[in-house]
Every structure is written in C-alpha cells, then in structure tokens.
Short mmCIF file of C-alpha atoms and ligand atoms in Angstrom, two decimals:
data_model
loop_
_atom_site.label_atom_id
_atom_site.label_comp_id
_atom_site.label_asym_id
_atom_site.label_seq_id
_atom_site.Cartn_x
_atom_site.Cartn_y
_atom_site.Cartn_z
CA MET Z 4 -8.11 12.37 22.03
CA PRO Z 5 -10.08 9.83 24.08
CA ASP Z 6 -8.46 6.65 25.33
CA LEU Z 7 -8.37 3.92 22.65
CA LEU Z 8 -10.57 1.39 24.43
CA ASP Z 9 -13.03 4.06 25.60
CA PHE Z 10 -13.36 5.19 22.01
CA LEU Z 11 -13.86 1.68 20.61
CA SER Z 12 -16.35 0.89 23.37
CA SER Z 13 -18.68 3.54 22.04
CA TYR Z 14 -19.46 1.29 19.05
CA GLY Z 15 -21.50 -1.91 19.06
CA ARG Z 16 -19.70 -3.70 16.24
CA VAL Z 17 -16.05 -3.11 15.45
CA VAL Z 18 -13.96 -4.73 12.70
CA LEU Z 19 -10.15 -4.70 12.98
CA LEU Z 20 -8.76 -4.63 9.44
CA CYS Z 21 -5.35 -6.15 8.62
CA HIS Z 22 -3.21 -5.02 5.69
CA PRO Z 23 -2.55 -7.38 2.73
CA ASN Z 24 -0.12 -10.17 3.66
CA ALA Z 25 -0.65 -9.35 7.33
CA ASP Z 26 2.66 -9.57 9.20
CA PRO Z 27 3.17 -10.47 12.87
CA ASP Z 28 3.09 -6.77 13.86
CA CYS Z 29 -0.35 -6.41 12.33
CA ILE Z 30 -1.63 -9.73 13.69
CA GLY Z 31 -0.23 -9.16 17.21
CA SER Z 32 -1.72 -5.66 17.34
CA ALA Z 33 -5.14 -6.77 16.10
CA TYR Z 34 -5.27 -9.70 18.52
CA ALA Z 35 -4.29 -7.56 21.53
CA ILE Z 36 -6.86 -4.87 20.70
CA GLN Z 37 -9.55 -7.52 20.25
CA SER Z 38 -8.83 -9.30 23.52
CA ALA Z 39 -8.47 -6.06 25.52
CA LEU Z 40 -11.69 -4.63 24.09
CA ARG Z 41 -13.54 -7.84 24.97
CA ALA Z 42 -12.18 -7.60 28.51
CA ARG Z 43 -13.05 -3.90 28.80
CA ASN Z 44 -16.53 -4.14 27.31
CA PRO Z 45 -17.92 -7.62 26.52
CA SER Z 46 -20.97 -6.14 24.82
CA VAL Z 47 -18.91 -4.87 21.86
CA ALA Z 48 -18.69 -7.39 19.01
CA VAL Z 49 -15.13 -7.17 17.72
CA SER Z 50 -13.72 -9.25 14.87
CA ILE Z 51 -10.54 -9.40 12.79
CA LEU Z 52 -10.61 -9.26 8.99
CA ALA Z 53 -7.56 -10.07 6.81
CA PRO Z 54 -8.94 -9.67 3.26
CA ASP Z 55 -5.63 -10.40 1.52
CA GLY Z 56 -4.34 -13.13 3.80
CA VAL Z 57 -1.43 -13.29 6.21
CA ASN Z 58 2.26 -13.70 5.40
CA ALA Z 59 4.27 -16.82 6.09
CA ALA Z 60 6.01 -15.25 9.10
CA SER Z 61 2.63 -14.89 10.81
CA SER Z 62 1.41 -18.45 10.45
CA LYS Z 63 2.71 -19.81 13.77
CA LEU Z 64 1.50 -16.75 15.65
CA VAL Z 65 -1.97 -17.05 14.10
CA GLU Z 66 -2.07 -20.68 15.16
CA TYR Z 67 -0.86 -19.92 18.70
CA LEU Z 68 -3.42 -17.16 19.14
CA ASN Z 69 -6.11 -19.28 17.55
CA ILE Z 70 -7.48 -16.31 15.63
CA ASP Z 71 -10.84 -16.71 13.98
CA PHE Z 72 -10.78 -14.41 10.98
CA GLU Z 73 -13.97 -12.88 9.63
CA GLU Z 74 -14.74 -14.06 6.08
CA SER Z 75 -15.82 -10.71 4.70
CA LEU Z 76 -16.70 -7.25 5.90
CA ASP Z 77 -19.63 -7.57 8.29
CA GLU Z 78 -22.78 -5.84 6.96
CA ALA Z 79 -23.44 -4.44 10.41
CA CYS Z 80 -19.91 -3.05 10.93
CA GLU Z 81 -20.14 0.29 12.74
CA LEU Z 82 -16.44 1.09 12.85
CA LEU Z 83 -13.49 -0.17 10.85
CA VAL Z 84 -10.03 0.05 12.45
CA LEU Z 85 -7.04 0.05 10.10
CA VAL Z 86 -4.34 -1.80 11.99
CA ASP Z 87 -0.68 -1.27 10.98
CA MET Z 88 -1.75 0.42 7.76
CA PRO Z 89 -1.95 4.12 6.95
CA SER Z 90 -4.73 4.03 4.36
CA LEU Z 91 -7.15 1.82 2.46
CA ASP Z 92 -5.31 2.28 -0.85
CA GLN Z 93 -3.98 -1.28 -0.83
CA LEU Z 94 -7.47 -2.72 -0.34
CA PRO Z 95 -9.56 -1.12 -3.09
CA GLU Z 96 -12.52 -3.44 -2.55
CA VAL Z 97 -12.81 -2.60 1.13
CA LYS Z 98 -12.24 1.05 0.28
CA GLY Z 99 -15.20 0.91 -2.09
CA LEU Z 100 -17.44 -0.64 0.56
CA VAL Z 101 -16.37 1.89 3.16
CA GLY Z 102 -17.26 4.65 0.71
CA SER Z 103 -20.61 3.26 -0.37
CA ARG Z 104 -21.76 2.21 3.12
CA ARG Z 105 -20.23 5.30 4.74
CA ILE Z 106 -18.50 3.26 7.43
CA PRO Z 107 -16.39 5.42 9.74
CA TYR Z 108 -12.80 4.31 10.21
CA ALA Z 109 -9.95 4.73 12.65
CA ILE Z 110 -6.20 4.28 12.09
CA ILE Z 111 -3.59 2.78 14.40
CA ASP Z 112 -0.23 2.87 12.70
CA HIS Z 113 3.45 3.68 12.98
CA HIS Z 114 4.15 4.87 9.44
CA THR Z 115 4.02 8.29 7.89
CA GLU Z 116 0.59 9.61 7.12
CA GLU Z 117 -0.75 9.16 3.63
CA PRO Z 118 -2.14 12.36 2.14
CA GLY Z 119 -5.90 12.50 1.98
CA CYS Z 120 -6.42 9.61 4.40
CA LEU Z 121 -6.19 11.06 7.87
CA GLY Z 122 -8.81 13.66 7.04
CA GLY Z 123 -11.39 10.90 6.72
CA ALA Z 124 -10.49 9.05 9.91
CA VAL Z 125 -12.69 9.56 12.97
CA TYR Z 126 -9.86 8.58 15.29
CA SER Z 127 -6.16 7.96 14.86
CA ARG Z 128 -3.25 6.85 16.93
CA LEU Z 129 -0.03 7.44 15.03
CA MET Z 130 3.44 7.29 16.53
CA ARG Z 131 6.84 6.86 14.96
CA THR Z 132 7.63 3.67 16.82
CA SER Z 133 9.35 0.62 15.34
CA SER Z 134 6.07 -1.33 15.47
CA THR Z 135 2.34 -0.88 15.80
CA CYS Z 136 2.51 -3.35 18.70
CA GLU Z 137 4.37 -0.72 20.75
CA ILE Z 138 1.60 1.81 20.11
CA VAL Z 139 -1.05 -0.72 21.15
CA TYR Z 140 0.91 -1.64 24.29
CA ARG Z 141 1.23 2.02 25.29
CA SER Z 142 -2.42 2.78 24.51
CA ILE Z 143 -4.12 0.07 26.55
CA PRO Z 144 -4.40 -0.01 30.37
CA LYS Z 145 -2.42 -3.07 31.40
CA LYS Z 146 -5.26 -4.60 33.40
CA TYR Z 147 -6.97 -5.37 30.09
CA LEU Z 148 -3.96 -7.14 28.56
CA ASP Z 149 -3.66 -10.80 29.47
CA ARG Z 150 -0.45 -12.78 29.06
CA ARG Z 151 -1.36 -14.09 25.62
CA ALA Z 152 -2.05 -10.58 24.31
CA ILE Z 153 1.28 -9.35 25.67
CA GLN Z 154 2.97 -12.33 24.05
CA ALA Z 155 1.34 -11.37 20.74
CA LEU Z 156 2.58 -7.78 21.10
CA LEU Z 157 6.13 -8.85 21.95
CA THR Z 158 6.22 -11.14 18.91
CA GLY Z 159 5.04 -8.35 16.59
CA LEU Z 160 7.51 -5.89 18.11
CA ILE Z 161 10.47 -8.26 17.64
CA TYR Z 162 9.42 -8.86 14.04
CA ASP Z 163 8.85 -5.27 12.97
CA SER Z 164 11.85 -3.81 14.79
CA ARG Z 165 13.81 -6.40 12.81
CA ARG Z 166 14.97 -7.87 16.08
CA PHE Z 167 15.71 -4.48 17.62
CA LEU Z 168 17.66 -3.01 14.73
CA VAL Z 169 15.02 -0.30 14.23
CA GLN Z 170 14.91 2.32 17.01
CA PRO Z 171 16.71 -0.08 19.35
CA ASN Z 172 16.56 2.02 22.54
CA ALA Z 173 12.81 2.44 22.45
CA SER Z 174 12.01 -1.04 21.16
CA ILE Z 175 14.22 -2.79 23.73
CA LYS Z 176 12.66 -0.72 26.53
CA ALA Z 177 9.16 -1.63 25.39
CA ALA Z 178 10.10 -5.31 25.09
CA SER Z 179 11.56 -5.38 28.58
CA LYS Z 180 8.29 -4.01 29.98
CA MET Z 181 6.42 -6.78 28.18
CA LEU Z 182 8.81 -9.38 29.61
CA ARG Z 183 8.16 -8.07 33.13
CA ARG Z 184 4.47 -8.60 32.48
CA GLY Z 185 4.93 -12.24 31.63
CA ALA Z 186 5.79 -12.41 27.93
CA ASP Z 187 8.32 -15.09 26.97
CA PHE Z 188 11.13 -14.00 24.67
CA ALA Z 189 12.14 -17.48 23.54
CA LEU Z 190 8.55 -18.33 22.65
CA ALA Z 191 8.29 -15.14 20.56
CA LEU Z 192 11.45 -16.03 18.66
CA GLU Z 193 10.23 -19.53 18.09
CA MET Z 194 6.96 -18.26 16.65
CA LEU Z 195 8.92 -16.15 14.19
CA LEU Z 196 11.04 -19.04 12.97
CA ASN Z 197 9.31 -19.97 9.82
CA GLU Z 198 10.25 -22.85 7.71
CA GLN Z 199 9.70 -21.31 4.32
CA ASP Z 200 8.08 -23.54 1.85
CA ILE Z 201 10.13 -24.75 -1.05
CA SER Z 202 8.44 -22.54 -3.65
CA GLU Z 203 9.33 -19.43 -1.66
CA ARG Z 204 12.93 -20.52 -1.25
CA ILE Z 205 13.19 -21.20 -4.99
CA ALA Z 206 11.63 -17.79 -5.74
CA ARG Z 207 14.17 -16.05 -3.50
CA LEU Z 208 17.12 -17.81 -5.09
CA LYS Z 209 15.82 -17.24 -8.64
CA GLY Z 210 15.10 -13.60 -7.89
CA VAL Z 211 18.64 -13.11 -6.61
CA ALA Z 212 20.14 -14.97 -9.60
CA ARG Z 213 18.24 -12.73 -12.02
CA ALA Z 214 19.00 -9.49 -10.24
CA LYS Z 215 20.33 -6.46 -12.07
CA LEU Z 216 22.58 -4.25 -10.01
CA TYR Z 217 23.20 -0.52 -10.17
CA ARG Z 218 25.53 1.79 -8.34
CA ALA Z 219 25.12 5.50 -7.70
CA ARG Z 220 27.53 7.20 -5.29
CA ASP Z 221 27.89 4.76 -2.40
CA TRP Z 222 24.50 3.20 -2.92
CA ILE Z 223 23.69 -0.13 -4.46
CA PHE Z 224 20.31 -0.73 -6.06
CA ALA Z 225 18.98 -4.10 -7.17
CA THR Z 226 16.04 -4.93 -9.42
CA SER Z 227 14.58 -8.28 -10.30
CA SER Z 228 11.49 -10.04 -11.59
CA ILE Z 229 9.78 -13.13 -10.30
CA GLY Z 230 6.44 -14.94 -10.65
CA ALA Z 231 5.47 -14.65 -6.98
CA PHE Z 232 6.94 -13.77 -3.55
CA GLU Z 233 8.17 -10.35 -4.74
CA ALA Z 234 8.35 -9.04 -1.18
CA SER Z 235 10.40 -11.99 -0.04
CA VAL Z 236 12.81 -11.55 -2.97
CA ALA Z 237 13.12 -7.81 -2.30
CA ARG Z 238 13.88 -8.48 1.35
CA SER Z 239 16.52 -11.07 0.36
CA LEU Z 240 18.23 -8.52 -1.89
CA THR Z 241 18.42 -5.89 0.87
CA ASP Z 242 19.53 -8.54 3.36
CA LEU Z 243 22.38 -9.39 0.98
CA GLY Z 244 23.56 -5.79 0.86
CA ALA Z 245 21.47 -3.77 -1.60
CA ASP Z 246 20.40 -0.40 -0.20
CA LEU Z 247 17.25 -0.52 -2.27
CA ALA Z 248 15.48 -3.35 -4.09
CA ILE Z 249 12.65 -3.17 -6.60
CA VAL Z 250 11.06 -6.47 -7.62
CA ALA Z 251 8.24 -6.96 -10.11
CA SER Z 252 6.02 -9.77 -11.26
CA SER Z 253 3.66 -9.74 -14.20
CA GLU Z 254 0.03 -10.71 -14.18
CA ASP Z 255 -1.91 -10.55 -17.46
CA GLY Z 256 -0.67 -7.21 -18.72
CA THR Z 257 -0.31 -5.66 -15.28
CA SER Z 258 2.60 -5.73 -12.84
CA ARG Z 259 2.90 -6.09 -9.14
CA ILE Z 260 5.87 -4.13 -7.96
CA THR Z 261 7.41 -4.18 -4.49
CA GLY Z 262 10.18 -2.05 -3.04
CA ARG Z 263 12.34 -2.35 0.06
CA LEU Z 264 14.97 -0.01 1.52
CA ASN Z 265 17.48 -0.71 4.18
CA GLU Z 266 17.30 1.37 7.33
CA ARG Z 267 20.60 3.24 6.87
CA PHE Z 268 19.69 4.29 3.32
CA GLN Z 269 16.24 5.40 4.43
CA ARG Z 270 17.71 7.49 7.24
CA SER Z 271 20.36 9.14 5.12
CA THR Z 272 18.14 9.94 2.13
CA SER Z 273 14.62 10.19 3.64
CA LEU Z 274 13.40 8.51 0.46
CA ASN Z 275 9.79 7.41 0.96
CA LEU Z 276 8.91 4.46 -1.25
CA ALA Z 277 5.18 4.96 -0.80
CA SER Z 278 4.90 8.66 -1.58
CA CYS Z 279 7.93 9.10 -3.88
CA VAL Z 280 7.64 5.90 -5.91
CA MET Z 281 4.43 3.88 -5.60
CA HIS Z 282 1.96 6.77 -5.61
CA PRO Z 283 3.50 8.41 -8.72
CA LEU Z 284 3.58 4.99 -10.48
CA VAL Z 285 -0.11 4.51 -9.74
CA GLU Z 286 -0.84 7.97 -11.03
CA ARG Z 287 1.11 7.38 -14.22
CA PHE Z 288 0.02 3.84 -15.09
CA SER Z 289 -3.21 3.63 -13.09
CA GLY Z 290 -3.66 0.95 -10.44
CA THR Z 291 -3.47 0.77 -6.66
CA GLY Z 292 -0.62 0.96 -4.23
CA GLY Z 293 0.93 2.36 -1.10
CA GLY Z 294 2.77 1.26 1.99
CA HIS Z 295 5.49 2.62 4.20
CA PRO Z 296 8.63 4.66 3.60
CA SER Z 297 10.86 1.58 3.56
CA ALA Z 298 8.43 -1.07 2.28
CA ALA Z 299 5.77 -0.40 -0.32
CA SER Z 300 4.08 -1.99 -3.28
CA ALA Z 301 1.75 -1.27 -6.17
CA LYS Z 302 -0.26 -3.01 -8.85
CA VAL Z 303 -0.10 -1.08 -12.11
CA SER Z 304 -1.18 -1.45 -15.73
CA ALA Z 305 2.26 -1.63 -17.34
CA PRO Z 306 4.70 -4.41 -18.19
CA PRO Z 307 7.20 -5.13 -15.38
CA GLU Z 308 10.28 -3.77 -17.22
CA GLU Z 309 8.52 -0.48 -17.83
CA ALA Z 310 7.26 -0.20 -14.25
CA VAL Z 311 10.71 -1.00 -12.81
CA GLY Z 312 12.38 1.49 -15.21
CA ALA Z 313 9.92 4.18 -14.17
CA ALA Z 314 10.53 3.38 -10.49
CA LEU Z 315 14.31 3.76 -10.93
CA ALA Z 316 13.80 7.06 -12.77
CA LEU Z 317 11.65 8.37 -9.91
CA ILE Z 318 14.26 7.29 -7.38
CA SER Z 319 17.11 8.97 -9.32
CA GLU Z 320 15.12 12.14 -9.53
CA LYS Z 321 14.27 12.10 -5.83
CA LEU Z 322 17.91 11.49 -4.88
CA GLY Z 323 19.02 14.30 -7.19
CA LEU Z 324 21.24 12.03 -9.31
CA LYS Z 325 22.69 13.52 -12.48
CA PRO Z 326 22.01 11.72 -15.79
CA GLY Z 327 24.43 8.79 -16.02
CA GLU Z 328 25.26 8.87 -12.33
CA MET Z 329 23.42 5.58 -11.80
CA LYS Z 330 25.53 2.91 -13.52
CA GLU Z 331 24.72 -0.71 -14.05
CA ILE Z 332 27.17 -3.08 -12.35
CA SER Z 333 28.04 -5.99 -14.61
CA THR Z 334 27.25 -9.34 -13.05
CA ARG Z 335 29.23 -11.24 -15.69
CA ASP Z 336 32.77 -10.37 -14.65
MN1 LIG X 4 4.20 -2.66 11.29
#
C-alpha cells in the first residue's frame, strides 16, 4: 500500500468527507490530512465536507482550526476520502452521487469494516486504534505536520479514547509523542470543554427521567425516547451505569434510533451495534444506518416503540438470552 500522502497527491482534487455529527476525532483527522497534503503538494486542491454538520463537542476545535467547510460535494471531485467512517451508509445522498458520478473513494478509519464497502474503496487505512487521529499521526511523515495539525490530532485522540480509557497503553503513548512535537495538553482539554446549550441539557435530563431499565444476567440495558439529541441521551445513560442504551426519536412516521455500549460490555460480549442491530433494523423496516461496534444509529420506517423493541430482541438473540431472561427493572419502587 502506498504512503497516504503519496497516494492522495496523485489526484488533483480531493474531498475529505466527515461523518454525520462530525466529532473531534473526525474533525482533527480531516484537518491534519488537509494541512499535511497542502504542505506535501500545494497543487492538490483539498477541501473538507461535513454534509450533516458537526457535533457540539467539536465546535471549539472547528473555531480554533478555522476550518472552511465545503458547501456541497464539488463537481470536480476526483477522490473522496471517508474520514473516521467505515462506509457511506449514513450519508445516502453522498452515496448516490458517488454511485452516479463514479467517484473513487478511500477510507481512513478505526472501526470494524462494513461488509460490501471495502471492496469498493481504492485505498484504505484501517487500524484498531482508539481514534482515527492516531492512524493519521502514524501515516504522515512528521515534517508535513505543523503544530496546529498535531494539536488537532491530540484533541481528537483525547476525545475518542474517552480520555485514555480506550486502549490506554497505545493512546497514551501516541499522545506523549504528540506532546513532544509541541501539542499542548491543557489546550486540547479546554477545546473539549463544551458548555452544552440548555436544550441539550434538558433533553439529557428528560431522556434519563423517561428511561426504561432492563436487567439480564449482570447487564443493565436502558431505553428511552426523546425529540432530539438521542446520541447525547444514550451517552448519558451509559455514563450513569447502563451497559447498553438505545434511544429513539420519532419524525413523521419514521424513527431515528441510536445505540451506545460501554467498553467493558463491548469487550466481554463482542456485540457489534452496527452489524448486529442497526443493519438488521434497516433491512427489516427499510431506511439507512450504520456506525461502529459501540456507537451506531439508524433511521427507519417504524414507530419508535417498535424499532426499540426490535432492537432489544436482536440484542437478546445475539447475547443468547433465554426467553424471559431480560427482565424490566421497575423504576417506581
Ligand atoms: Mn473516531
């Protein structure tokens, strides 16, 4: 496999594509690739596209890096690079354009491969690291990474490793290399401090207040429904102690459904939310969806209660639970 920058340099116009709700790992990776590629080969036009916006945790980083996002997919795009995302399933519109214009694409990601996606990629860089930022850092000769790019990578790494809880040995080692090259740890932490807006805080508290709880063996599952911020609610539920959280919102007859697993549960069960839950839901109810083993989402044509019920059934089946083994925990006494 050729070196990442050598490969990208062989195209005249490259678009770096961020996943929906781009997080700091995605933003940091895209920024560092863009700035390194510009340094390596100024004649390549390289832009960043975030078709479904960035998440709240990324807003300070985006401001610090002063990123100029592309408005839409450039007509003249010669290569699309999926950054921190294993497939185009979550971006059906872009997927359609890629198909109709026959745009080649590359993947840089740290999640498990999605079936049927890698076959179509002209180049991929996949490693099981805690963040895509670590892959980018390892893949680029350091002379092309300026201090700001390294700062971006450190910020993404701290975010996606959940402050070094995921693969701590490797993520701490990578961070210490970045610090030696001039990144500032305190600045990275400060960029990740986000004052959530009041509507998100209300959504999290409402979502937790409405949660239904289930127990099976030593696992605790939580489900909830909310009008928006499903991912934030799901993360709150796992932060509070649920091993798995499924949160849905309804949108004229369809549901958006988001799942989160905690690390320990993921390790001990190998449950993959993308392939074991979201893909089968999409197949059953039609829609779009995908994600990572421990964080995934889907948009399906079914009411939220039905989609959540089907998700729990898929999870029980995958975990080999006997009928009745998953019991609801009363929240009234
Ligand atoms: Mn990531």
